[in-house]
Amino acid sequence: MTSREEHLLDDVARYDPITIWLHWITVAFVVILWVIGQAADWFPRPDRAAMWSVHIVVGAILLVVLPTRVVWRMQFGRTLPSVSGGVQHLTAKLTHGSLYLLLAMVLLLGTLDASYRGATLFGTWSVPQFGAHYPTTLRAIQAWHGIGANTTVVIAALHAAAALVHQYGFRDRLLSRMKP
């Protein structure tokens, strides 16, 4: 196969650019949100408030990116054939579905948390607070948000590890499908 034929094959076997960018934006935002979620309370008070503000703003942006990504993939995105069948294909489908559902749950719980607390962003604007404030309810919302975030990151890491196994173990060039 000539270099030109390989290049054409790569073009055919890749997702469309919008799907690719929405994927990597989602990855970047999830990493940023998780790191801030783990480390924000280590900062002194003024910096801590700023970190939580960034966390909320990035989460709000991801709350727009995620449904955009889903709609794009369902309506306009390029569909590629599976690189494997059987159990591997089923596992990939379940993993993707789980990531979408978990991410949606985490984002909705984060929105609920910010609204329940009436969080203040950068000391200038407050998220509208709803309902009476019950500390037990707030702790439960925050606990489920954290559990969901950690579970999302674990499944995403397994997803990434599986992609690396495909790329370097099976040598099926799976990663080239999502290369920007």
PDB file of C-alpha atoms in Angstrom:
ATOM      1  CA  MET A   1       0.000   0.000   0.000  1.00  0.00           C
ATOM      2  CA  THR A   2       1.393   3.408  -0.932  1.00  0.00           C
ATOM      3  CA  SER A   3       1.684   6.337   1.453  1.00  0.00           C
ATOM      4  CA  ARG A   4      -1.154   8.089  -0.393  1.00  0.00           C
ATOM      5  CA  GLU A   5      -3.434   5.041  -0.019  1.00  0.00           C
ATOM      6  CA  GLU A   6      -2.645   4.852   3.712  1.00  0.00           C
ATOM      7  CA  HIS A   7      -3.465   8.562   4.044  1.00  0.00           C
ATOM      8  CA  LEU A   8      -6.810   8.060   2.265  1.00  0.00           C
ATOM      9  CA  LEU A   9      -7.567   5.053   4.473  1.00  0.00           C
ATOM     10  CA  ASP A  10      -6.869   7.189   7.554  1.00  0.00           C
ATOM     11  CA  ASP A  11      -9.301   9.847   6.297  1.00  0.00           C
ATOM     12  CA  VAL A  12     -12.069   7.288   5.789  1.00  0.00           C
ATOM     13  CA  ALA A  13     -11.538   5.586   9.161  1.00  0.00           C
ATOM     14  CA  ARG A  14     -11.678   8.794  11.223  1.00  0.00           C
ATOM     15  CA  TYR A  15     -14.547  10.469  12.982  1.00  0.00           C
ATOM     16  CA  ASP A  16     -15.567  13.887  11.713  1.00  0.00           C
ATOM     17  CA  PRO A  17     -13.661  16.870  13.148  1.00  0.00           C
ATOM     18  CA  ILE A  18     -16.560  18.143  15.294  1.00  0.00           C
ATOM     19  CA  THR A  19     -17.040  14.740  16.933  1.00  0.00           C
ATOM     20  CA  ILE A  20     -13.303  14.558  17.595  1.00  0.00           C
ATOM     21  CA  TRP A  21     -13.107  18.050  19.119  1.00  0.00           C
ATOM     22  CA  LEU A  22     -16.223  17.550  21.255  1.00  0.00           C
ATOM     23  CA  HIS A  23     -14.669  14.324  22.560  1.00  0.00           C
ATOM     24  CA  TRP A  24     -11.362  15.958  23.513  1.00  0.00           C
ATOM     25  CA  ILE A  25     -13.066  19.042  24.977  1.00  0.00           C
ATOM     26  CA  THR A  26     -15.126  16.684  27.143  1.00  0.00           C
ATOM     27  CA  VAL A  27     -11.969  14.832  28.224  1.00  0.00           C
ATOM     28  CA  ALA A  28     -10.167  18.077  29.090  1.00  0.00           C
ATOM     29  CA  PHE A  29     -13.127  19.477  31.035  1.00  0.00           C
ATOM     30  CA  VAL A  30     -13.645  16.237  32.975  1.00  0.00           C
ATOM     31  CA  VAL A  31      -9.961  16.197  33.965  1.00  0.00           C
ATOM     32  CA  ILE A  32     -10.048  19.882  34.976  1.00  0.00           C
ATOM     33  CA  LEU A  33     -13.260  19.431  36.976  1.00  0.00           C
ATOM     34  CA  TRP A  34     -12.032  16.297  38.732  1.00  0.00           C
ATOM     35  CA  VAL A  35      -8.657  17.821  39.647  1.00  0.00           C
ATOM     36  CA  ILE A  36     -10.308  20.981  40.994  1.00  0.00           C
ATOM     37  CA  GLY A  37     -12.850  18.857  42.866  1.00  0.00           C
ATOM     38  CA  GLN A  38     -10.038  16.921  44.527  1.00  0.00           C
ATOM     39  CA  ALA A  39      -7.712  19.847  45.242  1.00  0.00           C
ATOM     40  CA  ALA A  40      -9.787  23.033  45.714  1.00  0.00           C
ATOM     41  CA  ASP A  41     -10.066  22.682  49.486  1.00  0.00           C
ATOM     42  CA  TRP A  42      -6.251  22.564  49.797  1.00  0.00           C
ATOM     43  CA  PHE A  43      -6.073  26.246  48.822  1.00  0.00           C
ATOM     44  CA  PRO A  44      -6.380  29.181  51.237  1.00  0.00           C
ATOM     45  CA  ARG A  45      -9.869  30.719  51.441  1.00  0.00           C
ATOM     46  CA  PRO A  46      -9.799  33.385  48.704  1.00  0.00           C
ATOM     47  CA  ASP A  47      -8.123  31.029  46.246  1.00  0.00           C
ATOM     48  CA  ARG A  48     -10.416  28.180  47.286  1.00  0.00           C
ATOM     49  CA  ALA A  49     -13.500  30.258  46.444  1.00  0.00           C
ATOM     50  CA  ALA A  50     -11.997  31.101  43.046  1.00  0.00           C
ATOM     51  CA  MET A  51     -11.235  27.432  42.374  1.00  0.00           C
ATOM     52  CA  TRP A  52     -14.810  26.436  43.186  1.00  0.00           C
ATOM     53  CA  SER A  53     -16.045  29.245  40.931  1.00  0.00           C
ATOM     54  CA  VAL A  54     -13.918  27.892  38.075  1.00  0.00           C
ATOM     55  CA  HIS A  55     -15.262  24.396  38.840  1.00  0.00           C
ATOM     56  CA  ILE A  56     -18.853  25.622  38.577  1.00  0.00           C
ATOM     57  CA  VAL A  57     -18.251  27.615  35.385  1.00  0.00           C
ATOM     58  CA  VAL A  58     -16.415  24.751  33.638  1.00  0.00           C
ATOM     59  CA  GLY A  59     -19.180  22.374  34.781  1.00  0.00           C
ATOM     60  CA  ALA A  60     -21.812  24.733  33.333  1.00  0.00           C
ATOM     61  CA  ILE A  61     -19.945  24.816  30.013  1.00  0.00           C
ATOM     62  CA  LEU A  62     -19.739  21.016  30.011  1.00  0.00           C
ATOM     63  CA  LEU A  63     -23.474  20.959  30.724  1.00  0.00           C
ATOM     64  CA  VAL A  64     -23.849  22.559  27.268  1.00  0.00           C
ATOM     65  CA  VAL A  65     -21.082  20.544  25.557  1.00  0.00           C
ATOM     66  CA  LEU A  66     -22.434  17.125  26.598  1.00  0.00           C
ATOM     67  CA  PRO A  67     -25.908  17.387  25.025  1.00  0.00           C
ATOM     68  CA  THR A  68     -24.351  19.114  22.008  1.00  0.00           C
ATOM     69  CA  ARG A  69     -22.037  16.150  21.647  1.00  0.00           C
ATOM     70  CA  VAL A  70     -24.872  13.635  21.952  1.00  0.00           C
ATOM     71  CA  VAL A  71     -27.097  15.458  19.445  1.00  0.00           C
ATOM     72  CA  TRP A  72     -24.187  15.925  17.031  1.00  0.00           C
ATOM     73  CA  ARG A  73     -23.307  12.218  17.134  1.00  0.00           C
ATOM     74  CA  MET A  74     -26.925  11.144  16.682  1.00  0.00           C
ATOM     75  CA  GLN A  75     -27.779  13.574  13.879  1.00  0.00           C
ATOM     76  CA  PHE A  76     -24.658  14.622  12.022  1.00  0.00           C
ATOM     77  CA  GLY A  77     -21.559  12.760  13.195  1.00  0.00           C
ATOM     78  CA  ARG A  78     -19.814  10.124  11.136  1.00  0.00           C
ATOM     79  CA  THR A  79     -20.587   6.557  12.196  1.00  0.00           C
ATOM     80  CA  LEU A  80     -17.723   4.110  11.894  1.00  0.00           C
ATOM     81  CA  PRO A  81     -17.878   0.340  11.898  1.00  0.00           C
ATOM     82  CA  SER A  82     -16.748  -1.426  15.049  1.00  0.00           C
ATOM     83  CA  VAL A  83     -13.124  -2.569  15.080  1.00  0.00           C
ATOM     84  CA  SER A  84     -14.182  -5.691  16.969  1.00  0.00           C
ATOM     85  CA  GLY A  85     -17.284  -7.750  17.471  1.00  0.00           C
ATOM     86  CA  GLY A  86     -18.930  -9.794  20.151  1.00  0.00           C
ATOM     87  CA  VAL A  87     -18.099  -9.108  23.765  1.00  0.00           C
ATOM     88  CA  GLN A  88     -15.597  -6.335  22.947  1.00  0.00           C
ATOM     89  CA  HIS A  89     -18.177  -4.442  20.906  1.00  0.00           C
ATOM     90  CA  LEU A  90     -20.826  -4.873  23.616  1.00  0.00           C
ATOM     91  CA  THR A  91     -18.343  -3.747  26.281  1.00  0.00           C
ATOM     92  CA  ALA A  92     -17.471  -0.651  24.238  1.00  0.00           C
ATOM     93  CA  LYS A  93     -21.161   0.229  23.803  1.00  0.00           C
ATOM     94  CA  LEU A  94     -21.875  -0.242  27.519  1.00  0.00           C
ATOM     95  CA  THR A  95     -18.799   1.803  28.458  1.00  0.00           C
ATOM     96  CA  HIS A  96     -19.773   4.705  26.199  1.00  0.00           C
ATOM     97  CA  GLY A  97     -23.374   4.632  27.435  1.00  0.00           C
ATOM     98  CA  SER A  98     -22.211   4.494  31.048  1.00  0.00           C
ATOM     99  CA  LEU A  99     -19.871   7.449  30.534  1.00  0.00           C
ATOM    100  CA  TYR A 100     -22.632   9.565  28.994  1.00  0.00           C
ATOM    101  CA  LEU A 101     -25.133   8.673  31.748  1.00  0.00           C
ATOM    102  CA  LEU A 102     -22.656   9.130  34.592  1.00  0.00           C
ATOM    103  CA  LEU A 103     -21.437  12.432  33.220  1.00  0.00           C
ATOM    104  CA  ALA A 104     -25.005  13.688  32.866  1.00  0.00           C
ATOM    105  CA  MET A 105     -25.771  12.581  36.441  1.00  0.00           C
ATOM    106  CA  VAL A 106     -22.630  14.257  37.818  1.00  0.00           C
ATOM    107  CA  LEU A 107     -23.386  17.497  35.970  1.00  0.00           C
ATOM    108  CA  LEU A 108     -26.991  17.551  37.152  1.00  0.00           C
ATOM    109  CA  LEU A 109     -25.949  16.821  40.748  1.00  0.00           C
ATOM    110  CA  GLY A 110     -23.332  19.575  40.510  1.00  0.00           C
ATOM    111  CA  THR A 111     -25.991  21.987  39.277  1.00  0.00           C
ATOM    112  CA  LEU A 112     -28.262  20.892  42.108  1.00  0.00           C
ATOM    113  CA  ASP A 113     -25.426  21.376  44.605  1.00  0.00           C
ATOM    114  CA  ALA A 114     -24.618  24.901  43.365  1.00  0.00           C
ATOM    115  CA  SER A 115     -28.299  25.852  43.343  1.00  0.00           C
ATOM    116  CA  TYR A 116     -29.015  24.305  46.726  1.00  0.00           C
ATOM    117  CA  ARG A 117     -26.129  26.227  48.278  1.00  0.00           C
ATOM    118  CA  GLY A 118     -26.687  29.415  46.283  1.00  0.00           C
ATOM    119  CA  ALA A 119     -23.003  29.344  45.320  1.00  0.00           C
ATOM    120  CA  THR A 120     -21.295  32.653  44.644  1.00  0.00           C
ATOM    121  CA  LEU A 121     -19.146  32.890  41.527  1.00  0.00           C
ATOM    122  CA  PHE A 122     -15.963  34.927  41.829  1.00  0.00           C
ATOM    123  CA  GLY A 123     -17.550  36.950  44.636  1.00  0.00           C
ATOM    124  CA  THR A 124     -19.806  38.794  42.202  1.00  0.00           C
ATOM    125  CA  TRP A 125     -22.772  36.669  41.162  1.00  0.00           C
ATOM    126  CA  SER A 126     -24.773  34.115  43.114  1.00  0.00           C
ATOM    127  CA  VAL A 127     -26.419  31.060  41.642  1.00  0.00           C
ATOM    128  CA  PRO A 128     -30.120  31.306  42.544  1.00  0.00           C
ATOM    129  CA  GLN A 129     -30.738  29.302  45.704  1.00  0.00           C
ATOM    130  CA  PHE A 130     -33.847  27.184  46.028  1.00  0.00           C
ATOM    131  CA  GLY A 131     -35.652  25.641  48.946  1.00  0.00           C
ATOM    132  CA  ALA A 132     -34.843  25.513  52.606  1.00  0.00           C
ATOM    133  CA  HIS A 133     -31.268  24.664  53.471  1.00  0.00           C
ATOM    134  CA  TYR A 134     -30.860  21.273  55.146  1.00  0.00           C
ATOM    135  CA  PRO A 135     -27.224  20.289  55.802  1.00  0.00           C
ATOM    136  CA  THR A 136     -28.023  16.572  55.570  1.00  0.00           C
ATOM    137  CA  THR A 137     -29.517  17.004  52.103  1.00  0.00           C
ATOM    138  CA  LEU A 138     -26.570  19.098  50.961  1.00  0.00           C
ATOM    139  CA  ARG A 139     -24.108  16.466  52.207  1.00  0.00           C
ATOM    140  CA  ALA A 140     -26.038  13.743  50.354  1.00  0.00           C
ATOM    141  CA  ILE A 141     -26.032  15.755  47.115  1.00  0.00           C
ATOM    142  CA  GLN A 142     -22.303  16.415  47.460  1.00  0.00           C
ATOM    143  CA  ALA A 143     -21.577  12.770  48.311  1.00  0.00           C
ATOM    144  CA  TRP A 144     -23.440  11.462  45.251  1.00  0.00           C
ATOM    145  CA  HIS A 145     -21.788  14.121  43.080  1.00  0.00           C
ATOM    146  CA  GLY A 146     -18.357  12.971  44.306  1.00  0.00           C
ATOM    147  CA  ILE A 147     -19.142   9.261  43.923  1.00  0.00           C
ATOM    148  CA  GLY A 148     -20.429   9.873  40.405  1.00  0.00           C
ATOM    149  CA  ALA A 149     -17.382  11.975  39.486  1.00  0.00           C
ATOM    150  CA  ASN A 150     -14.947   9.368  40.805  1.00  0.00           C
ATOM    151  CA  THR A 151     -16.817   6.551  39.052  1.00  0.00           C
ATOM    152  CA  THR A 152     -16.796   8.538  35.799  1.00  0.00           C
ATOM    153  CA  VAL A 153     -13.042   9.070  36.033  1.00  0.00           C
ATOM    154  CA  VAL A 154     -12.407   5.365  36.757  1.00  0.00           C
ATOM    155  CA  ILE A 155     -14.538   4.249  33.795  1.00  0.00           C
ATOM    156  CA  ALA A 156     -12.949   6.911  31.572  1.00  0.00           C
ATOM    157  CA  ALA A 157      -9.486   5.658  32.600  1.00  0.00           C
ATOM    158  CA  LEU A 158     -10.504   2.083  31.731  1.00  0.00           C
ATOM    159  CA  HIS A 159     -11.871   3.381  28.414  1.00  0.00           C
ATOM    160  CA  ALA A 160      -8.530   5.088  27.705  1.00  0.00           C
ATOM    161  CA  ALA A 161      -6.605   1.964  28.731  1.00  0.00           C
ATOM    162  CA  ALA A 162      -8.722  -0.161  26.379  1.00  0.00           C
ATOM    163  CA  ALA A 163      -8.018   2.298  23.540  1.00  0.00           C
ATOM    164  CA  LEU A 164      -4.278   2.005  24.241  1.00  0.00           C
ATOM    165  CA  VAL A 165      -4.511  -1.816  24.248  1.00  0.00           C
ATOM    166  CA  HIS A 166      -6.264  -1.656  20.871  1.00  0.00           C
ATOM    167  CA  GLN A 167      -3.688   0.753  19.461  1.00  0.00           C
ATOM    168  CA  TYR A 168      -0.521  -0.894  20.762  1.00  0.00           C
ATOM    169  CA  GLY A 169      -1.589  -4.448  21.645  1.00  0.00           C
ATOM    170  CA  PHE A 170      -3.981  -5.320  18.821  1.00  0.00           C
ATOM    171  CA  ARG A 171      -2.344  -2.764  16.486  1.00  0.00           C
ATOM    172  CA  ASP A 172      -5.717  -1.936  14.925  1.00  0.00           C
ATOM    173  CA  ARG A 173      -4.986   1.839  14.820  1.00  0.00           C
ATOM    174  CA  LEU A 174      -8.092   2.577  16.894  1.00  0.00           C
ATOM    175  CA  LEU A 175      -6.645   5.818  18.305  1.00  0.00           C
ATOM    176  CA  SER A 176      -6.239   7.287  14.807  1.00  0.00           C
ATOM    177  CA  ARG A 177     -10.056   7.512  14.642  1.00  0.00           C
ATOM    178  CA  MET A 178     -10.049  10.210  17.362  1.00  0.00           C
ATOM    179  CA  LYS A 179      -6.829  11.984  16.408  1.00  0.00           C
ATOM    180  CA  PRO A 180      -7.435  15.745  16.004  1.00  0.00           C
TER     181      PRO A 180
END
